N, CA, C and O atoms as a CHARMM CRD file, in Angstrom:
* protein
*
  276
    1    1 MET  N      1.68300  -6.30600  10.45300 PROA 1      0.00000
    2    1 MET  CA     2.84400  -5.95200   9.66500 PROA 1      0.00000
    3    1 MET  C      2.43600  -5.85400   8.18500 PROA 1      0.00000
    4    1 MET  O      1.60500  -6.62800   7.70900 PROA 1      0.00000
    5    2 PHE  N      3.01400  -4.92600   7.49200 PROA 2      0.00000
    6    2 PHE  CA     2.70500  -4.65900   6.09200 PROA 2      0.00000
    7    2 PHE  C      3.18400  -5.80600   5.20100 PROA 2      0.00000
    8    2 PHE  O      4.34100  -6.21800   5.27100 PROA 2      0.00000
    9    3 ASN  N      2.27900  -6.31300   4.36200 PROA 3      0.00000
   10    3 ASN  CA     2.62400  -7.39600   3.44300 PROA 3      0.00000
   11    3 ASN  C      2.91800  -6.78900   2.06400 PROA 3      0.00000
   12    3 ASN  O      2.00900  -6.52500   1.27700 PROA 3      0.00000
   13    4 ARG  N      4.18400  -6.58100   1.80100 PROA 4      0.00000
   14    4 ARG  CA     4.63800  -5.94000   0.56500 PROA 4      0.00000
   15    4 ARG  C      4.21300  -6.72200  -0.67400 PROA 4      0.00000
   16    4 ARG  O      3.77400  -6.12800  -1.65900 PROA 4      0.00000
   17    5 ASN  N      4.33900  -8.04200  -0.63400 PROA 5      0.00000
   18    5 ASN  CA     4.03200  -8.86300  -1.81200 PROA 5      0.00000
   19    5 ASN  C      2.56000  -8.76800  -2.19800 PROA 5      0.00000
   20    5 ASN  O      2.23700  -8.62600  -3.37700 PROA 5      0.00000
   21    6 LYS  N      1.67400  -8.84400  -1.22400 PROA 6      0.00000
   22    6 LYS  CA     0.24200  -8.73200  -1.51500 PROA 6      0.00000
   23    6 LYS  C     -0.10000  -7.33000  -2.03000 PROA 6      0.00000
   24    6 LYS  O     -0.93500  -7.17000  -2.92100 PROA 6      0.00000
   25    7 PHE  N      0.55300  -6.32900  -1.46000 PROA 7      0.00000
   26    7 PHE  CA     0.31400  -4.95600  -1.89400 PROA 7      0.00000
   27    7 PHE  C      0.73600  -4.76900  -3.35100 PROA 7      0.00000
   28    7 PHE  O     -0.00900  -4.19900  -4.14700 PROA 7      0.00000
   29    8 MET  N      1.91700  -5.24400  -3.69300 PROA 8      0.00000
   30    8 MET  CA     2.41700  -5.11100  -5.06000 PROA 8      0.00000
   31    8 MET  C      1.51600  -5.88800  -6.03500 PROA 8      0.00000
   32    8 MET  O      1.25600  -5.41600  -7.14200 PROA 8      0.00000
   33    9 ALA  N      1.04800  -7.05700  -5.63500 PROA 9      0.00000
   34    9 ALA  CA     0.14100  -7.83600  -6.48000 PROA 9      0.00000
   35    9 ALA  C     -1.15700  -7.06800  -6.71500 PROA 9      0.00000
   36    9 ALA  O     -1.70700  -7.08700  -7.81600 PROA 9      0.00000
   37   10 GLN  N     -1.63800  -6.39900  -5.68300 PROA 10     0.00000
   38   10 GLN  CA    -2.87500  -5.62700  -5.81200 PROA 10     0.00000
   39   10 GLN  C     -2.68900  -4.46000  -6.78300 PROA 10     0.00000
   40   10 GLN  O     -3.59600  -4.14100  -7.55100 PROA 10     0.00000
   41   11 ILE  N     -1.52700  -3.83000  -6.75100 PROA 11     0.00000
   42   11 ILE  CA    -1.23800  -2.74300  -7.69100 PROA 11     0.00000
   43   11 ILE  C     -1.22900  -3.27700  -9.12100 PROA 11     0.00000
   44   11 ILE  O     -1.82100  -2.67500 -10.01700 PROA 11     0.00000
   45   12 ILE  N     -0.56500  -4.39300  -9.33000 PROA 12     0.00000
   46   12 ILE  CA    -0.49400  -4.99100 -10.66600 PROA 12     0.00000
   47   12 ILE  C     -1.88700  -5.35500 -11.16600 PROA 12     0.00000
   48   12 ILE  O     -2.22600  -5.08700 -12.31900 PROA 12     0.00000
   49   13 MET  N     -2.69600  -5.96700 -10.29800 PROA 13     0.00000
   50   13 MET  CA    -4.04800  -6.35600 -10.69300 PROA 13     0.00000
   51   13 MET  C     -4.92800  -5.14400 -11.00300 PROA 13     0.00000
   52   13 MET  O     -5.85900  -5.23800 -11.80300 PROA 13     0.00000
   53   14 SER  N     -4.63400  -4.01600 -10.37300 PROA 14     0.00000
   54   14 SER  CA    -5.43200  -2.81300 -10.60900 PROA 14     0.00000
   55   14 SER  C     -5.09800  -2.15900 -11.94700 PROA 14     0.00000
   56   14 SER  O     -5.89200  -1.39000 -12.48900 PROA 14     0.00000
   57   15 GLY  N     -3.90800  -2.47500 -12.47500 PROA 15     0.00000
   58   15 GLY  CA    -3.47300  -1.86300 -13.72400 PROA 15     0.00000
   59   15 GLY  C     -2.92600  -0.45700 -13.55900 PROA 15     0.00000
   60   15 GLY  O     -2.70100   0.25100 -14.54100 PROA 15     0.00000
   61   16 LYS  N     -2.71300  -0.05800 -12.31900 PROA 16     0.00000
   62   16 LYS  CA    -2.19100   1.28200 -12.04100 PROA 16     0.00000
   63   16 LYS  C     -0.67100   1.24300 -11.93700 PROA 16     0.00000
   64   16 LYS  O     -0.08500   0.20500 -11.62700 PROA 16     0.00000
   65   17 SER  N     -0.04700   2.37700 -12.19700 PROA 17     0.00000
   66   17 SER  CA     1.40500   2.48300 -12.06300 PROA 17     0.00000
   67   17 SER  C      1.75500   3.03800 -10.68700 PROA 17     0.00000
   68   17 SER  O      0.88600   3.52700  -9.96600 PROA 17     0.00000
   69   18 MET  N      3.01500   2.95900 -10.33700 PROA 18     0.00000
   70   18 MET  CA     3.47700   3.53900  -9.07500 PROA 18     0.00000
   71   18 MET  C      3.26300   5.05200  -9.08300 PROA 18     0.00000
   72   18 MET  O      2.95500   5.64500  -8.04800 PROA 18     0.00000
   73   19 SER  N      3.42500   5.66400 -10.23100 PROA 19     0.00000
   74   19 SER  CA     3.16800   7.10500 -10.34300 PROA 19     0.00000
   75   19 SER  C      1.70600   7.41800 -10.07700 PROA 19     0.00000
   76   19 SER  O      1.39100   8.40600  -9.41400 PROA 19     0.00000
   77   20 ASP  N      0.80800   6.58100 -10.59100 PROA 20     0.00000
   78   20 ASP  CA    -0.62000   6.75900 -10.34000 PROA 20     0.00000
   79   20 ASP  C     -0.92200   6.70800  -8.84600 PROA 20     0.00000
   80   20 ASP  O     -1.66500   7.53600  -8.31900 PROA 20     0.00000
   81   21 ILE  N     -0.33500   5.72700  -8.17900 PROA 21     0.00000
   82   21 ILE  CA    -0.57200   5.54700  -6.74500 PROA 21     0.00000
   83   21 ILE  C     -0.00800   6.72700  -5.96600 PROA 21     0.00000
   84   21 ILE  O     -0.68200   7.26500  -5.08800 PROA 21     0.00000
   85   22 ALA  N      1.20900   7.13500  -6.27200 PROA 22     0.00000
   86   22 ALA  CA     1.82600   8.26900  -5.58000 PROA 22     0.00000
   87   22 ALA  C      1.00400   9.54000  -5.79000 PROA 22     0.00000
   88   22 ALA  O      0.78100  10.30000  -4.84700 PROA 22     0.00000
   89   23 ASN  N      0.56000   9.76700  -7.01100 PROA 23     0.00000
   90   23 ASN  CA    -0.25700  10.94900  -7.29500 PROA 23     0.00000
   91   23 ASN  C     -1.57600  10.91100  -6.54100 PROA 23     0.00000
   92   23 ASN  O     -2.02100  11.93000  -6.01100 PROA 23     0.00000
   93   24 MET  N     -2.19400   9.76000  -6.49100 PROA 24     0.00000
   94   24 MET  CA    -3.45900   9.61700  -5.78500 PROA 24     0.00000
   95   24 MET  C     -3.28700   9.91400  -4.29100 PROA 24     0.00000
   96   24 MET  O     -4.17700  10.48800  -3.66200 PROA 24     0.00000
   97   25 LEU  N     -2.14300   9.52200  -3.73000 PROA 25     0.00000
   98   25 LEU  CA    -1.86900   9.77000  -2.31600 PROA 25     0.00000
   99   25 LEU  C     -1.29000  11.16900  -2.07300 PROA 25     0.00000
  100   25 LEU  O     -1.13100  11.58700  -0.92700 PROA 25     0.00000
  101   26 ALA  N     -0.97800  11.88700  -3.15500 PROA 26     0.00000
  102   26 ALA  CA    -0.35900  13.21600  -3.08500 PROA 26     0.00000
  103   26 ALA  C      0.98200  13.16400  -2.36300 PROA 26     0.00000
  104   26 ALA  O      1.29900  14.01400  -1.53000 PROA 26     0.00000
  105   27 ILE  N      1.77100  12.12400  -2.71400 PROA 27     0.00000
  106   27 ILE  CA     3.12100  12.00200  -2.18300 PROA 27     0.00000
  107   27 ILE  C      4.08100  11.75100  -3.34300 PROA 27     0.00000
  108   27 ILE  O      3.66600  11.39800  -4.44600 PROA 27     0.00000
  109   28 ASN  N      5.34100  11.93600  -3.07700 PROA 28     0.00000
  110   28 ASN  CA     6.40900  11.69300  -4.04600 PROA 28     0.00000
  111   28 ASN  C      6.57700  10.18200  -4.23400 PROA 28     0.00000
  112   28 ASN  O      6.30900   9.40900  -3.31400 PROA 28     0.00000
  113   29 LYS  N      7.01900   9.76200  -5.42000 PROA 29     0.00000
  114   29 LYS  CA     7.26400   8.32800  -5.65500 PROA 29     0.00000
  115   29 LYS  C      8.31300   7.77500  -4.70000 PROA 29     0.00000
  116   29 LYS  O      8.21100   6.62500  -4.27500 PROA 29     0.00000
  117   30 VAL  N      9.30300   8.56200  -4.36200 PROA 30     0.00000
  118   30 VAL  CA    10.33900   8.11000  -3.42100 PROA 30     0.00000
  119   30 VAL  C      9.71300   7.82100  -2.06300 PROA 30     0.00000
  120   30 VAL  O     10.05500   6.83200  -1.41400 PROA 30     0.00000
  121   31 THR  N      8.80200   8.67900  -1.63800 PROA 31     0.00000
  122   31 THR  CA     8.10200   8.47700  -0.36600 PROA 31     0.00000
  123   31 THR  C      7.26700   7.21000  -0.41800 PROA 31     0.00000
  124   31 THR  O      7.22300   6.45500   0.55300 PROA 31     0.00000
  125   32 LEU  N      6.60500   6.97100  -1.54100 PROA 32     0.00000
  126   32 LEU  CA     5.81900   5.74900  -1.69900 PROA 32     0.00000
  127   32 LEU  C      6.70900   4.52100  -1.58400 PROA 32     0.00000
  128   32 LEU  O      6.36200   3.57000  -0.88400 PROA 32     0.00000
  129   33 TYR  N      7.84100   4.52800  -2.25600 PROA 33     0.00000
  130   33 TYR  CA     8.76200   3.38600  -2.18200 PROA 33     0.00000
  131   33 TYR  C      9.28200   3.18400  -0.76800 PROA 33     0.00000
  132   33 TYR  O      9.46100   2.04300  -0.34000 PROA 33     0.00000
  133   34 ARG  N      9.53000   4.26300  -0.03400 PROA 34     0.00000
  134   34 ARG  CA     9.96300   4.13600   1.36800 PROA 34     0.00000
  135   34 ARG  C      8.89700   3.43500   2.19600 PROA 34     0.00000
  136   34 ARG  O      9.20400   2.58600   3.03300 PROA 34     0.00000
  137   35 LYS  N      7.65000   3.79600   1.95800 PROA 35     0.00000
  138   35 LYS  CA     6.54900   3.17700   2.69500 PROA 35     0.00000
  139   35 LYS  C      6.41200   1.70200   2.31200 PROA 35     0.00000
  140   35 LYS  O      6.21600   0.85300   3.18000 PROA 35     0.00000
  141   36 ILE  N      6.51200   1.40300   1.04900 PROA 36     0.00000
  142   36 ILE  CA     6.40400   0.01500   0.58200 PROA 36     0.00000
  143   36 ILE  C      7.53600  -0.83500   1.14400 PROA 36     0.00000
  144   36 ILE  O      7.32900  -2.00100   1.48100 PROA 36     0.00000
  145   37 ASN  N      8.72600  -0.26100   1.24800 PROA 37     0.00000
  146   37 ASN  CA     9.89100  -1.00700   1.72000 PROA 37     0.00000
  147   37 ASN  C     10.07400  -0.96100   3.22900 PROA 37     0.00000
  148   37 ASN  O     11.09200  -1.42700   3.74200 PROA 37     0.00000
  149   38 GLY  N      9.09600  -0.40100   3.95300 PROA 38     0.00000
  150   38 GLY  CA     9.13400  -0.43500   5.41100 PROA 38     0.00000
  151   38 GLY  C      9.98400   0.62400   6.07300 PROA 38     0.00000
  152   38 GLY  O     10.22900   0.54100   7.27600 PROA 38     0.00000
  153   39 LYS  N     10.44100   1.61000   5.33400 PROA 39     0.00000
  154   39 LYS  CA    11.25100   2.68400   5.91500 PROA 39     0.00000
  155   39 LYS  C     10.37600   3.68600   6.67200 PROA 39     0.00000
  156   39 LYS  O     10.84400   4.34800   7.59800 PROA 39     0.00000
  157   40 SER  N      9.11400   3.79300   6.27700 PROA 40     0.00000
  158   40 SER  CA     8.11800   4.58600   6.99700 PROA 40     0.00000
  159   40 SER  C      6.77800   3.87500   6.82700 PROA 40     0.00000
  160   40 SER  O      6.68200   2.89100   6.09300 PROA 40     0.00000
  161   41 GLU  N      5.75500   4.36800   7.49900 PROA 41     0.00000
  162   41 GLU  CA     4.47400   3.66800   7.48900 PROA 41     0.00000
  163   41 GLU  C      3.40200   4.47600   6.76700 PROA 41     0.00000
  164   41 GLU  O      3.46500   5.70300   6.69300 PROA 41     0.00000
  165   42 PHE  N      2.42300   3.75700   6.23900 PROA 42     0.00000
  166   42 PHE  CA     1.24600   4.39600   5.66700 PROA 42     0.00000
  167   42 PHE  C      0.39100   4.90600   6.81800 PROA 42     0.00000
  168   42 PHE  O      0.23100   4.22000   7.82800 PROA 42     0.00000
  169   43 ASN  N     -0.15800   6.10700   6.66800 PROA 43     0.00000
  170   43 ASN  CA    -1.06900   6.60200   7.70400 PROA 43     0.00000
  171   43 ASN  C     -2.49300   6.14700   7.39800 PROA 43     0.00000
  172   43 ASN  O     -2.75800   5.56400   6.34700 PROA 43     0.00000
  173   44 ARG  N     -3.38700   6.41500   8.31100 PROA 44     0.00000
  174   44 ARG  CA    -4.76900   5.92500   8.20100 PROA 44     0.00000
  175   44 ARG  C     -5.46300   6.42200   6.93800 PROA 44     0.00000
  176   44 ARG  O     -6.12600   5.64600   6.25000 PROA 44     0.00000
  177   45 SER  N     -5.31800   7.69200   6.63100 PROA 45     0.00000
  178   45 SER  CA    -5.99800   8.22200   5.44300 PROA 45     0.00000
  179   45 SER  C     -5.41700   7.62500   4.16000 PROA 45     0.00000
  180   45 SER  O     -6.15300   7.39400   3.20100 PROA 45     0.00000
  181   46 GLU  N     -4.10800   7.37300   4.13300 PROA 46     0.00000
  182   46 GLU  CA    -3.49200   6.73400   2.96600 PROA 46     0.00000
  183   46 GLU  C     -4.01000   5.30900   2.79900 PROA 46     0.00000
  184   46 GLU  O     -4.28600   4.87300   1.68200 PROA 46     0.00000
  185   47 ILE  N     -4.13900   4.59200   3.89900 PROA 47     0.00000
  186   47 ILE  CA    -4.65300   3.22500   3.84100 PROA 47     0.00000
  187   47 ILE  C     -6.07900   3.22200   3.30400 PROA 47     0.00000
  188   47 ILE  O     -6.42800   2.38000   2.47600 PROA 47     0.00000
  189   48 CYS  N     -6.90200   4.15300   3.76500 PROA 48     0.00000
  190   48 CYS  CA    -8.28700   4.24300   3.28200 PROA 48     0.00000
  191   48 CYS  C     -8.33000   4.53200   1.78200 PROA 48     0.00000
  192   48 CYS  O     -9.10900   3.91700   1.05400 PROA 48     0.00000
  193   49 LYS  N     -7.49800   5.46300   1.32100 PROA 49     0.00000
  194   49 LYS  CA    -7.44900   5.79600  -0.10800 PROA 49     0.00000
  195   49 LYS  C     -6.97600   4.59700  -0.92900 PROA 49     0.00000
  196   49 LYS  O     -7.51800   4.31300  -1.99700 PROA 49     0.00000
  197   50 LEU  N     -5.96900   3.90300  -0.42500 PROA 50     0.00000
  198   50 LEU  CA    -5.43500   2.74300  -1.14400 PROA 50     0.00000
  199   50 LEU  C     -6.46700   1.62600  -1.24000 PROA 50     0.00000
  200   50 LEU  O     -6.59600   0.98500  -2.28300 PROA 50     0.00000
  201   51 CYS  N     -7.19500   1.39400  -0.16800 PROA 51     0.00000
  202   51 CYS  CA    -8.22800   0.35200  -0.19200 PROA 51     0.00000
  203   51 CYS  C     -9.28400   0.66700  -1.23700 PROA 51     0.00000
  204   51 CYS  O     -9.74700  -0.22400  -1.94900 PROA 51     0.00000
  205   52 GLU  N     -9.66100   1.92400  -1.32800 PROA 52     0.00000
  206   52 GLU  CA   -10.66200   2.32300  -2.31300 PROA 52     0.00000
  207   52 GLU  C    -10.10600   2.24800  -3.73400 PROA 52     0.00000
  208   52 GLU  O    -10.75500   1.70900  -4.63000 PROA 52     0.00000
  209   53 CYS  N     -8.92900   2.77700  -3.93300 PROA 53     0.00000
  210   53 CYS  CA    -8.31800   2.86000  -5.26300 PROA 53     0.00000
  211   53 CYS  C     -7.93600   1.48100  -5.81200 PROA 53     0.00000
  212   53 CYS  O     -8.09500   1.21200  -7.00200 PROA 53     0.00000
  213   54 LEU  N     -7.43200   0.61600  -4.93400 PROA 54     0.00000
  214   54 LEU  CA    -6.93800  -0.69300  -5.36600 PROA 54     0.00000
  215   54 LEU  C     -7.94500  -1.81600  -5.13500 PROA 54     0.00000
  216   54 LEU  O     -7.64100  -2.98800  -5.35800 PROA 54     0.00000
  217   55 ASN  N     -9.15100  -1.44800  -4.68400 PROA 55     0.00000
  218   55 ASN  CA   -10.20200  -2.42100  -4.44100 PROA 55     0.00000
  219   55 ASN  C     -9.76700  -3.50100  -3.44700 PROA 55     0.00000
  220   55 ASN  O     -9.97000  -4.69400  -3.67300 PROA 55     0.00000
  221   56 ILE  N     -9.16700  -3.05500  -2.34700 PROA 56     0.00000
  222   56 ILE  CA    -8.73000  -3.96500  -1.28800 PROA 56     0.00000
  223   56 ILE  C     -9.92500  -4.22100  -0.38000 PROA 56     0.00000
  224   56 ILE  O    -10.45400  -3.29300   0.23300 PROA 56     0.00000
  225   57 LYS  N    -10.34700  -5.46400  -0.29500 PROA 57     0.00000
  226   57 LYS  CA   -11.53000  -5.82600   0.48500 PROA 57     0.00000
  227   57 LYS  C    -11.23300  -5.93300   1.97300 PROA 57     0.00000
  228   57 LYS  O    -12.01200  -5.45100   2.79500 PROA 57     0.00000
  229   58 ASP  N    -10.12400  -6.55500   2.32700 PROA 58     0.00000
  230   58 ASP  CA    -9.78500  -6.75800   3.73600 PROA 58     0.00000
  231   58 ASP  C     -8.44900  -6.08800   4.04200 PROA 58     0.00000
  232   58 ASP  O     -7.38700  -6.58000   3.65900 PROA 58     0.00000
  233   59 VAL  N     -8.52300  -4.97500   4.72800 PROA 59     0.00000
  234   59 VAL  CA    -7.33500  -4.18200   5.03400 PROA 59     0.00000
  235   59 VAL  C     -6.30100  -4.98800   5.82200 PROA 59     0.00000
  236   59 VAL  O     -5.10000  -4.74400   5.70800 PROA 59     0.00000
  237   60 LYS  N     -6.77100  -5.94700   6.61800 PROA 60     0.00000
  238   60 LYS  CA    -5.86000  -6.74600   7.44100 PROA 60     0.00000
  239   60 LYS  C     -4.94500  -7.62800   6.60500 PROA 60     0.00000
  240   60 LYS  O     -3.82400  -7.92200   7.01900 PROA 60     0.00000
  241   61 ASP  N     -5.40200  -8.04900   5.44600 PROA 61     0.00000
  242   61 ASP  CA    -4.58600  -8.92100   4.59100 PROA 61     0.00000
  243   61 ASP  C     -3.28700  -8.26100   4.15600 PROA 61     0.00000
  244   61 ASP  O     -2.26900  -8.93600   4.00300 PROA 61     0.00000
  245   62 ILE  N     -3.31300  -6.96600   3.96000 PROA 62     0.00000
  246   62 ILE  CA    -2.14100  -6.26300   3.44100 PROA 62     0.00000
  247   62 ILE  C     -1.44800  -5.42800   4.50700 PROA 62     0.00000
  248   62 ILE  O     -0.23000  -5.50300   4.66600 PROA 62     0.00000
  249   63 PHE  N     -2.21300  -4.64000   5.23000 PROA 63     0.00000
  250   63 PHE  CA    -1.60600  -3.66900   6.13500 PROA 63     0.00000
  251   63 PHE  C     -1.37800  -4.17100   7.55900 PROA 63     0.00000
  252   63 PHE  O     -0.60800  -3.57200   8.30900 PROA 63     0.00000
  253   64 PHE  N     -2.03300  -5.25300   7.93500 PROA 64     0.00000
  254   64 PHE  CA    -1.89000  -5.78300   9.30000 PROA 64     0.00000
  255   64 PHE  C     -1.80200  -7.29600   9.27500 PROA 64     0.00000
  256   64 PHE  O     -2.50000  -7.96700  10.03500 PROA 64     0.00000
  257   65 ASP  N     -0.95900  -7.84300   8.41800 PROA 65     0.00000
  258   65 ASP  CA    -0.82700  -9.28100   8.22700 PROA 65     0.00000
  259   65 ASP  C     -0.08300  -9.89600   9.40300 PROA 65     0.00000
  260   65 ASP  O      1.11300  -9.66200   9.57600 PROA 65     0.00000
  261   66 LYS  N     -0.78900 -10.68300  10.21400 PROA 66     0.00000
  262   66 LYS  CA    -0.18700 -11.29200  11.40500 PROA 66     0.00000
  263   66 LYS  C      0.78200 -12.40500  11.06000 PROA 66     0.00000
  264   66 LYS  O      1.63100 -12.75100  11.88200 PROA 66     0.00000
  265   67 GLN  N      0.68000 -12.97900   9.86300 PROA 67     0.00000
  266   67 GLN  CA     1.57300 -14.06800   9.47900 PROA 67     0.00000
  267   67 GLN  C      3.00700 -13.58200   9.31800 PROA 67     0.00000
  268   67 GLN  O      3.93300 -14.39300   9.34800 PROA 67     0.00000
  269   68 LEU  N      3.21200 -12.28800   9.14900 PROA 68     0.00000
  270   68 LEU  CA     4.56100 -11.77000   8.93600 PROA 68     0.00000
  271   68 LEU  C      5.25500 -11.37700  10.22500 PROA 68     0.00000
  272   68 LEU  O      6.42500 -10.99800  10.19400 PROA 68     0.00000
  273   69 THR  N      4.57500 -11.45400  11.35500 PROA 69     0.00000
  274   69 THR  CA     5.20300 -11.05500  12.62000 PROA 69     0.00000
  275   69 THR  C      5.97800 -12.17500  13.22500 PROA 69     0.00000
  276   69 THR  O      6.57000 -12.01000  14.29200 PROA 69     0.00000
């Protein structure tokens, strides 16, 4: 399950804005917020881009957090 809090913390630590992230993923900011809020899911290529852009070391910590299930 997606861990919104860890994801948002990673964005803050990266110094990037939501607009930066949306542009990097080539999606609208509204679409990004829907994904962050669980209305839709990040696809595999988006997860790969986010891990690279936000320096996410362990994809499971954010995108597949078992503690939230």
